[in-house]
XYZ file of C-alpha atoms in Angstrom:
673
model
C 74.878 67.115 103.292
C 76.094 67.128 99.705
C 78.894 69.505 100.724
C 80.405 67.067 103.249
C 80.413 64.299 100.662
C 82.300 66.312 98.069
C 84.839 68.036 100.309
C 85.693 67.824 103.973
C 88.267 68.971 106.501
C 90.856 66.284 107.136
C 92.449 67.784 110.245
C 93.630 70.955 111.981
C 96.728 71.168 114.153
C 99.209 73.628 115.691
C 102.210 73.749 113.344
C 104.533 76.333 114.942
C 105.127 78.116 118.212
C 104.535 81.426 116.381
C 102.478 82.443 113.348
C 102.738 80.290 110.212
C 103.916 82.323 107.204
C 104.021 79.792 104.354
C 103.071 76.267 103.370
C 103.691 73.860 100.493
C 102.445 70.378 99.594
C 104.659 67.756 97.949
C 103.123 67.601 94.492
C 104.568 64.219 93.513
C 102.774 62.175 96.173
C 100.415 64.618 97.882
C 101.397 62.870 101.138
C 103.791 65.395 102.677
C 103.614 69.050 103.628
C 106.184 71.640 104.744
C 105.528 74.832 106.718
C 107.609 77.887 107.647
C 106.914 80.269 110.501
C 107.761 83.329 112.521
C 109.694 81.046 114.891
C 112.319 80.712 112.104
C 111.701 76.977 111.770
C 110.777 74.780 108.816
C 108.587 71.832 109.856
C 107.678 68.719 107.853
C 104.371 66.871 108.177
C 102.666 63.775 106.804
C 99.259 64.846 105.506
C 96.610 63.530 107.858
C 98.952 63.038 110.828
C 99.215 65.584 113.659
C 102.860 65.048 114.667
C 105.810 66.843 113.116
C 108.119 64.512 111.167
C 111.165 66.752 111.128
C 112.030 70.276 112.267
C 114.657 72.154 110.245
C 116.468 75.020 111.962
C 119.099 77.483 110.837
C 117.325 80.593 109.599
C 117.928 83.700 111.701
C 114.791 85.520 110.529
C 111.171 84.382 109.937
C 110.658 81.919 107.067
C 108.487 83.372 104.284
C 108.585 80.761 101.458
C 109.029 76.974 101.219
C 109.041 74.459 98.349
C 109.619 70.724 97.854
C 111.884 69.377 95.133
C 110.114 67.466 92.355
C 111.056 64.119 93.911
C 110.263 65.393 97.433
C 113.809 64.559 98.493
C 114.861 68.150 99.184
C 113.243 71.266 100.631
C 114.228 74.889 100.080
C 113.165 77.687 102.423
C 113.575 81.449 102.034
C 113.542 83.965 104.876
C 112.871 87.639 105.534
C 116.605 88.378 105.312
C 116.719 87.081 101.707
C 118.681 83.913 102.533
C 117.826 80.469 101.140
C 118.569 77.178 102.871
C 118.261 73.776 101.205
C 117.908 70.523 103.160
C 118.379 66.933 101.992
C 115.476 65.084 103.609
C 116.733 61.549 102.975
C 120.047 62.292 104.690
C 118.441 64.649 107.235
C 121.039 67.388 106.837
C 121.465 70.806 105.269
C 122.924 70.971 101.769
C 123.350 74.640 100.967
C 122.955 78.173 102.252
C 122.484 80.727 99.449
C 122.495 84.500 99.887
C 122.030 87.360 97.448
C 118.550 88.856 97.774
C 118.207 92.174 99.607
C 114.692 91.568 100.918
C 112.249 88.852 101.916
C 111.791 85.781 99.687
C 108.214 85.412 98.407
C 108.344 82.386 96.073
C 110.554 79.422 95.154
C 110.641 76.721 92.487
C 112.948 73.930 91.288
C 114.068 73.350 87.710
C 112.408 70.204 86.289
C 115.726 68.594 85.223
C 118.867 70.028 86.772
C 120.008 70.971 90.237
C 118.782 74.533 89.920
C 116.261 76.699 91.740
C 114.589 80.068 91.181
C 113.520 82.601 93.791
C 111.350 85.717 93.692
C 111.749 88.432 96.297
C 110.371 91.695 97.620
C 113.509 93.331 96.157
C 111.712 92.972 92.759
C 114.316 90.527 91.412
C 114.277 86.882 90.317
C 117.435 84.860 90.882
C 118.487 81.570 89.291
C 120.639 79.431 91.607
C 123.033 76.565 90.951
C 122.553 74.337 93.995
C 125.735 72.329 93.373
C 128.013 75.318 92.846
C 126.374 77.194 95.707
C 125.814 80.432 93.866
C 123.562 82.675 91.818
C 123.841 82.095 88.073
C 121.780 85.057 86.924
C 119.508 87.809 88.207
C 116.447 88.782 86.154
C 115.396 92.392 86.710
C 112.307 94.143 85.400
C 109.513 94.032 87.950
C 108.825 97.218 89.900
C 107.242 95.562 92.921
C 107.392 92.374 94.970
C 107.648 89.124 92.981
C 104.890 86.885 94.377
C 105.388 83.723 92.317
C 108.055 82.135 90.089
C 107.591 78.944 88.065
C 109.773 77.003 85.608
C 108.151 75.787 82.405
C 107.776 71.983 82.092
C 110.610 71.885 79.553
C 112.882 73.961 81.800
C 113.554 76.700 79.233
C 111.458 79.557 80.656
C 110.636 81.175 83.957
C 107.267 82.841 84.544
C 106.982 85.462 87.281
C 103.979 87.205 88.836
C 104.251 90.463 90.749
C 102.405 93.057 92.787
C 102.952 95.432 89.845
C 100.110 93.589 88.049
C 102.374 91.997 85.422
C 103.234 88.454 84.421
C 106.674 88.278 82.801
C 108.196 85.454 80.773
C 111.985 85.019 80.921
C 114.195 83.075 78.527
C 116.688 81.257 80.764
C 119.332 80.674 78.097
C 119.206 84.195 76.651
C 118.995 85.810 80.093
C 116.331 88.257 78.973
C 112.616 88.911 79.155
C 110.560 87.315 76.388
C 107.361 89.268 76.986
C 105.138 90.741 79.659
C 101.429 90.017 80.004
C 99.549 93.134 81.053
C 95.812 92.456 81.162
C 95.466 92.157 84.960
C 94.253 95.230 86.857
C 95.576 94.222 90.274
C 98.519 92.419 91.889
C 99.135 88.977 90.397
C 99.394 86.380 93.177
C 100.118 83.141 91.338
C 101.106 81.807 87.924
C 101.173 78.175 86.721
C 102.131 76.401 83.488
C 99.819 73.868 81.872
C 101.460 70.439 82.373
C 101.503 69.704 78.638
C 100.265 72.472 76.357
C 101.953 75.782 75.630
C 99.541 77.548 77.959
C 99.871 79.471 81.195
C 97.332 80.693 83.769
C 97.617 83.581 86.225
C 95.469 84.422 89.253
C 95.174 87.953 90.590
C 93.737 90.140 93.311
C 91.510 91.587 90.558
C 89.499 88.358 91.193
C 90.101 86.821 87.765
C 92.093 83.973 86.273
C 93.531 84.671 82.833
C 94.815 82.090 80.350
C 97.627 82.914 77.900
C 98.842 81.192 74.750
C 102.639 80.793 74.886
C 103.065 80.695 71.112
C 101.436 84.059 70.457
C 101.678 85.462 74.031
C 98.057 86.558 73.669
C 95.278 86.099 76.191
C 93.137 83.074 75.368
C 90.331 83.838 77.814
C 89.540 85.242 81.235
C 87.142 84.182 83.957
C 84.364 86.360 85.291
C 85.130 88.413 88.371
C 85.135 86.155 91.434
C 83.959 87.132 94.910
C 87.504 87.265 96.308
C 91.127 87.468 95.132
C 92.546 84.321 93.537
C 95.252 82.946 95.841
C 96.145 79.566 94.309
C 95.633 77.771 91.003
C 96.411 74.174 90.106
C 96.167 72.401 86.744
C 94.927 68.831 86.743
C 97.972 66.661 85.836
C 96.149 65.385 82.754
C 95.377 68.944 81.725
C 91.624 68.832 81.236
C 90.757 71.540 83.797
C 92.173 73.972 86.318
C 91.300 74.441 90.008
C 91.190 77.966 91.443
C 91.249 78.698 95.166
C 89.740 81.888 96.574
C 88.392 82.756 99.973
C 86.278 79.825 101.226
C 85.605 78.525 97.714
C 87.220 76.378 95.030
C 86.179 76.659 91.381
C 86.916 74.409 88.422
C 87.574 76.147 85.107
C 88.034 75.384 81.438
C 89.617 77.949 79.137
C 88.531 77.454 75.505
C 86.201 79.169 76.066
C 86.426 80.239 79.726
C 83.865 78.214 81.611
C 83.227 77.443 85.272
C 82.481 73.713 85.453
C 81.913 73.506 89.194
C 82.102 75.461 92.443
C 82.737 73.829 95.831
C 82.273 75.782 99.085
C 85.247 75.338 101.421
C 85.985 76.494 104.960
C 89.689 77.043 104.473
C 89.804 80.856 104.635
C 92.736 81.596 102.302
C 94.072 78.429 100.681
C 97.889 78.149 100.655
C 98.499 75.169 98.330
C 96.699 72.467 96.353
C 98.024 69.005 95.474
C 96.744 65.684 94.177
C 96.812 62.192 95.689
C 95.266 59.597 93.368
C 91.760 60.926 92.657
C 91.561 63.371 95.566
C 92.664 66.974 95.809
C 94.680 67.702 98.954
C 94.393 71.341 100.001
C 95.982 73.174 102.911
C 95.592 76.564 104.576
C 97.008 78.282 107.645
C 95.804 80.857 110.143
C 98.006 82.186 112.943
C 99.754 79.112 114.410
C 97.328 76.542 112.971
C 97.370 74.564 109.732
C 94.264 72.904 108.257
C 94.140 70.254 105.537
C 91.156 69.465 103.307
C 90.196 66.725 100.855
C 88.099 67.151 97.683
C 86.763 64.012 96.004
C 87.313 64.546 92.274
C 84.914 61.743 91.426
C 82.153 64.114 92.514
C 83.519 67.250 90.831
C 82.844 68.247 87.240
C 84.384 67.604 84.741
C 86.648 65.023 86.442
C 83.995 62.675 87.775
C 80.534 61.557 86.816
C 79.082 60.515 90.189
C 76.422 63.019 91.379
C 77.485 64.471 94.708
C 74.054 63.781 96.228
C 74.376 60.023 95.717
C 76.025 57.419 97.918
C 79.731 56.565 98.161
C 81.678 56.761 94.899
C 82.046 53.707 92.756
C 85.629 52.400 92.480
C 85.252 52.112 88.732
C 84.659 55.806 88.245
C 87.803 57.745 87.408
C 89.075 60.804 85.648
C 87.895 61.197 82.110
C 90.711 60.559 79.635
C 92.217 63.620 78.068
C 93.721 63.538 74.604
C 96.212 66.358 74.156
C 96.141 66.073 70.379
C 92.428 66.960 70.357
C 92.909 70.449 71.766
C 90.437 72.787 70.121
C 93.200 75.331 69.653
C 95.601 72.868 68.046
C 98.144 74.134 70.571
C 101.549 72.454 70.646
C 102.867 70.674 73.712
C 106.019 71.086 75.788
C 108.816 68.616 75.096
C 109.365 67.482 78.664
C 111.648 64.497 78.085
C 115.073 65.134 79.503
C 117.880 64.852 76.924
C 120.354 61.955 77.328
C 122.711 62.955 80.089
C 125.335 61.791 82.478
C 123.814 62.791 85.794
C 125.668 65.346 87.858
C 123.821 64.429 91.026
C 125.872 63.015 93.856
C 124.074 59.668 93.695
C 125.406 59.049 90.179
C 129.019 60.194 90.436
C 131.841 57.710 91.037
C 132.367 56.596 94.616
C 135.593 58.468 95.148
C 133.901 61.712 94.063
C 130.734 61.114 96.095
C 132.711 60.837 99.311
C 134.286 64.263 98.943
C 132.747 66.874 101.271
C 130.440 69.239 99.404
C 129.260 71.473 102.226
C 130.369 74.894 103.329
C 131.340 75.474 106.931
C 128.198 77.545 107.309
C 126.120 74.703 105.906
C 127.433 72.270 108.513
C 127.158 74.602 111.501
C 125.265 73.571 114.609
C 122.759 76.333 113.944
C 121.492 74.609 110.784
C 120.086 71.261 111.833
C 117.436 68.709 110.886
C 115.788 67.337 114.027
C 113.793 64.154 113.329
C 110.867 64.209 115.738
C 108.857 61.214 114.423
C 111.433 58.556 113.401
C 108.853 55.940 112.424
C 106.939 58.253 110.085
C 110.210 59.688 108.759
C 111.510 56.218 107.857
C 108.233 55.313 106.148
C 108.244 58.413 103.957
C 111.876 59.323 103.267
C 114.192 56.402 104.000
C 112.721 53.893 101.493
C 112.152 56.525 98.806
C 115.291 55.682 96.797
C 114.300 51.996 96.685
C 110.542 52.218 96.328
C 109.978 55.405 94.330
C 109.509 53.338 91.163
C 107.136 50.796 92.658
C 104.171 50.204 90.318
C 101.546 51.141 92.909
C 101.472 53.185 96.090
C 98.245 53.435 98.022
C 96.838 56.804 98.932
C 96.477 57.410 102.692
C 93.230 59.367 102.286
C 89.805 58.019 102.982
C 86.597 58.240 100.911
C 84.160 60.987 101.891
C 82.536 60.558 105.324
C 79.233 58.755 105.536
C 76.137 60.402 106.963
C 76.501 61.180 110.644
C 80.279 60.697 110.741
C 82.788 63.278 111.879
C 83.818 65.921 109.398
C 87.476 65.698 110.471
C 88.234 62.228 109.200
C 91.091 60.067 110.560
C 93.625 58.580 108.185
C 93.963 54.815 108.018
C 94.555 52.128 105.399
C 91.732 49.842 104.248
C 91.985 46.107 104.863
C 92.753 45.521 101.207
C 95.774 47.844 101.290
C 99.141 46.126 100.624
C 101.662 45.603 103.397
C 102.981 48.735 105.126
C 105.949 50.505 103.662
C 108.173 49.411 106.571
C 107.662 45.733 105.752
C 108.383 46.278 102.093
C 111.526 48.156 103.069
C 112.821 45.174 105.032
C 112.222 42.820 102.150
C 114.132 45.092 99.816
C 117.019 45.323 102.268
C 117.296 41.550 102.591
C 117.348 41.055 98.840
C 119.731 43.829 97.981
C 121.430 41.598 95.470
C 118.168 41.453 93.518
C 117.322 45.059 92.673
C 113.723 45.573 91.612
C 114.786 48.180 89.069
C 117.398 47.061 86.519
C 120.347 49.394 86.029
C 120.191 51.712 83.049
C 123.115 51.439 80.695
C 125.215 54.537 80.311
C 126.023 53.816 76.690
C 124.243 55.867 74.039
C 120.952 54.367 72.965
C 117.859 55.513 71.162
C 115.674 53.671 73.680
C 114.183 56.072 76.270
C 115.040 55.539 79.920
C 111.367 54.916 80.739
C 111.313 51.804 78.555
C 114.523 50.489 80.108
C 112.806 50.274 83.512
C 110.310 47.732 82.190
C 113.032 45.261 81.072
C 113.264 41.888 82.834
C 115.028 41.845 86.207
C 118.753 41.115 85.810
C 120.464 38.123 87.309
C 121.327 38.263 91.039
C 125.037 38.678 90.418
C 124.687 41.416 87.833
C 126.019 44.859 88.736
C 125.328 48.261 87.189
C 127.638 49.281 84.387
C 130.288 51.771 85.530
C 129.865 55.362 84.361
C 131.886 56.341 81.298
C 135.163 58.087 81.950
C 134.603 60.609 79.180
C 130.942 61.678 78.996
C 129.532 63.209 75.874
C 130.376 66.941 76.056
C 126.993 67.922 74.629
C 125.003 65.831 77.098
C 123.657 66.947 80.462
C 122.839 70.300 81.968
C 125.537 72.717 83.042
C 125.413 76.128 84.632
C 126.778 77.589 81.392
C 123.562 76.535 79.642
C 121.694 79.144 81.664
C 124.023 82.074 80.998
C 123.326 84.586 78.217
C 125.294 83.715 75.132
C 126.728 87.220 74.923
C 128.136 86.970 78.450
C 129.401 83.398 78.224
C 129.983 82.790 74.577
C 133.498 81.438 74.935
C 136.065 81.593 72.173
C 138.248 78.712 73.345
C 137.852 75.279 71.702
C 136.176 73.926 74.840
C 133.601 76.696 74.779
C 134.879 78.277 78.005
C 135.591 82.026 78.110
C 139.150 83.157 77.747
C 140.858 85.619 80.080
C 139.919 88.684 78.049
C 136.232 87.751 78.022
C 136.240 87.157 81.783
C 137.871 90.537 82.430
C 135.439 92.212 80.062
C 132.467 90.688 81.902
C 133.876 91.733 85.281
C 134.682 95.273 84.194
C 131.325 95.761 82.465
C 129.480 98.370 84.462
C 132.428 98.935 86.792
C 133.013 102.456 85.517
C 129.418 103.511 86.093
C 129.370 102.018 89.599
C 132.698 103.634 90.469
C 131.336 106.993 89.321
C 128.234 106.583 91.474
C 130.279 105.644 94.540
C 132.716 108.515 93.936
C 129.846 111.012 93.735
C 128.348 109.630 96.923
C 131.692 109.928 98.710
C 132.033 113.569 97.664
C 128.528 114.372 98.883
C 129.218 112.769 102.251
C 132.468 114.739 102.575
C 130.581 117.990 101.926
C 127.987 117.143 104.583
C 130.755 116.138 106.995
C 132.614 119.426 106.487
C 129.484 121.440 107.301
C 128.689 119.157 110.240
C 132.127 119.550 111.852
C 131.870 123.326 111.514
C 129.087 123.179 114.092
C 126.127 124.051 111.874
C 124.004 120.882 112.027
C 120.959 122.490 110.362
C 123.030 123.613 107.371
C 124.544 120.128 107.033
C 121.075 118.571 107.028
C 119.776 121.082 104.478
C 122.727 120.363 102.180
C 122.137 116.606 102.444
C 118.471 117.124 101.523
C 119.358 119.334 98.554
C 121.584 116.555 97.129
C 118.447 114.458 96.523
C 120.357 111.229 97.248
C 118.584 108.758 99.541
C 121.843 106.937 100.279
C 123.419 110.101 101.700
C 120.257 110.837 103.682
C 120.295 107.313 105.165
C 123.949 107.780 106.204
C 123.000 111.051 107.904
C 120.020 109.500 109.698
C 122.181 106.627 110.946
C 124.458 109.177 112.644
C 121.490 111.011 114.152
C 119.993 107.732 115.352
C 123.208 106.851 117.168
C 123.220 110.251 118.912
C 119.580 110.974 119.679
C 120.589 114.114 121.604
C 121.316 115.850 118.294
C 117.635 115.871 117.366
C 115.613 119.040 117.736
C 112.022 120.009 116.992
C 113.214 121.892 113.919
C 115.080 118.818 112.618
C 111.950 116.716 113.204
C 109.798 119.011 111.085
C 112.481 119.119 108.371
C 113.283 115.399 108.175
C 109.877 113.810 108.731
C 108.734 114.207 105.069
C 111.950 112.478 103.964
C 111.500 109.759 106.578
C 108.027 109.191 105.113
C 109.553 108.662 101.650
C 112.174 106.253 103.013
C 109.452 104.114 104.601
C 108.196 103.374 101.070
C 111.650 102.241 99.882
C 112.134 98.754 98.460
C 115.356 98.395 100.478
C 114.849 96.936 103.943
C 117.899 98.762 105.335
C 116.446 102.127 104.296
C 113.075 101.248 105.845
C 114.676 100.140 109.130
C 116.741 103.351 109.336
C 113.611 105.449 108.762
C 111.715 103.420 111.392
C 114.452 103.976 113.977
C 114.457 107.703 113.266
C 110.657 107.864 113.565
C 110.821 105.933 116.838
C 113.233 108.516 118.314
C 111.020 111.384 117.138
C 107.871 109.863 118.635
C 109.502 109.000 121.944
C 111.383 112.262 122.469
C 109.112 114.785 120.803
C 105.685 113.121 120.800
C 104.662 114.673 124.150
C 105.984 118.070 123.006
C 103.996 117.941 119.777
C 100.829 116.867 121.582
C 101.079 119.527 124.322
C 101.683 122.346 121.826
C 98.760 121.342 119.620
C 96.318 120.958 122.521
C 97.428 124.038 124.557
C 94.973 126.980 124.610
C 95.888 129.996 122.447
C 98.177 132.525 124.105
C 97.165 136.060 124.971
C 98.998 138.661 122.948
C 101.854 138.093 120.552
C 104.234 135.235 121.310
C 106.427 134.710 118.245
C 108.472 131.851 119.729
C 105.305 129.970 120.709
C 103.755 130.503 117.265
C 106.946 129.239 115.622
C 106.938 126.185 117.893
C 103.264 125.576 117.103
C 104.005 125.784 113.360
C 106.769 123.176 113.614
C 104.634 120.857 115.741
C 101.677 121.162 113.375
C 103.896 120.413 110.377
C 105.380 117.366 112.094
C 101.952 116.143 113.220
C 100.470 116.337 109.714
C 103.313 114.194 108.315
C 102.946 111.672 111.156
C 99.253 111.306 110.273
C 100.199 110.549 106.670
C 102.760 107.977 107.832
C 100.166 106.375 110.077
C 97.741 106.075 107.172
C 100.424 104.348 105.074
C 101.249 101.960 107.916
C 97.601 100.991 108.340
C 97.646 99.775 104.743
C 100.738 97.654 105.450
C 99.815 96.393 108.906
C 99.938 92.735 107.790
C 103.656 92.844 106.981
C 105.672 90.074 108.629
C 109.216 89.954 109.972
C 111.320 92.694 111.519
C 109.688 95.448 109.468
C 106.196 94.317 110.474
C 107.218 94.173 114.147
C 108.651 97.696 114.235
C 105.644 99.011 112.255
C 103.323 97.714 114.946
C 105.513 99.297 117.634
C 105.401 102.627 115.824
C 101.615 102.460 115.538
C 101.398 102.141 119.328
C 103.641 105.185 119.777
C 101.559 107.198 117.284
C 98.388 106.304 119.171
C 99.777 108.290 122.130
C 99.485 111.482 120.066
C 95.699 111.253 119.975
């Protein structure tokens, strides 16, 4: 009974027509959720409501990662193909389509200040994107396996990345280089999160531990004891006094100086996908197949946040989160400077009218294939339409109920108490009617030492007052520009304005061109050699020469030709090429893997029965050299196929096109038994 009073399932619903691949909660309000699925759609939901608010279409491959912007006004989604799409939720239309990754996107995050995003991919790279200029600013390379999580620091100067290679890496955005790598984990690192205030970071791993790192010394502060399952999600309390860790069917609450488990709450979520906060309740979500489940944890009954024993009655309204004083940290650790510097905003909402009306979308962005279909207009208007007018309201009521009383249903409906203020729709109408009396006074654009936060609390201006026009010549040192993110050596600029001159641009373009040209020239020569042997009629010699070159690119080109003309395959070629096909299946490039899969499919379909019949046939009487040679080739091919099957069994949970063809190949290999 105590379990249902501390945490309970809010609801469970079908989110997609196919399997759900990813999920994210809006961390500003905790009221909205976005999901991506195998059906290539991105769906938006109000937490606690079963109907889809909006369905975003446009991706051509399954969606593998989603993320809300910090103000919950935009959503970015990454797919198996490596493409990113960004939607403006208030305007219900697509903003950008960004391409550059060579493999599936695994994680996304938005910069805390500017219009920038970061993405981590299975191609082992992290990319920094300029949303306004529609392109990649920089690519950070260094991981040797899939990047599972990327996060910006609260001050926007660093990126932290977690990878299957067991490393956490810290990247300096301005310098364009790696600051350090944290190496204490013994398994894949699934998630990494910055402390909201202190120079501290936490990482959760499949080695079943959470480790805390000091960002001044880059040394490990502490580590938790081995948990019962891999750590899938971690979430710092916004006030910084504790951290929540989500594993399989359990949530734990940790401190880090020293490492201490304050509380453990059993959950029925399977593998948690994301954790957010709405007032004094944790909002958690998980997915399984086509279903999504949401859960609520009452922090007033969880140590160290609350003081009400979980075996008592309903929580007292006066009980809240214990205050946390950052200056009293036992480590004396410094804090992030998270205030944004004075700036002239580059967002469309702040530019002059004549500039705001200019089209900013690519043709691809505005295509019929990329659309935002509003399916619940009433809920959509309540959540997104009034956001620009009401986002600074002093209070917004949480839609989540207190824990269920004894005997009540575990899946609790969402409704507002009688004491709740008027619905958002009514407040929206009142704001619309009194548009001449804005509730938030305009902030002057002139330089001032007074922070913007204090300006909001000034008295309301007179009805006829209008915001001051933006300055015609903004301060050149103010704001955030794409150049701020480029390495100084690559974008130093010798002109008075700080922009690179023609020589520097040419130098940057030509850097590495010679090496790439040499690689491509060598590849061309190798292909010409293979082609000359091929046209002479000796296919086996051409294949042997391609293998001896030890160049996977040449081998992939050769396999593509053989795949187009399946009649060229022979049992001897199967035995020769199968070990190389096995190596290609482990490649980090999706195109190489797909080529190897197609070749293996042809081998299994055309030669599977031959291999099986030769291995199961009774031994011949006397000497039959041709049969013994055929048996040797079949046995060699069969042994490699068994190794490939073992590798595929370990990767059977892969999603997307590769996962689909892997499952098809497993069925074909079962026929050999």
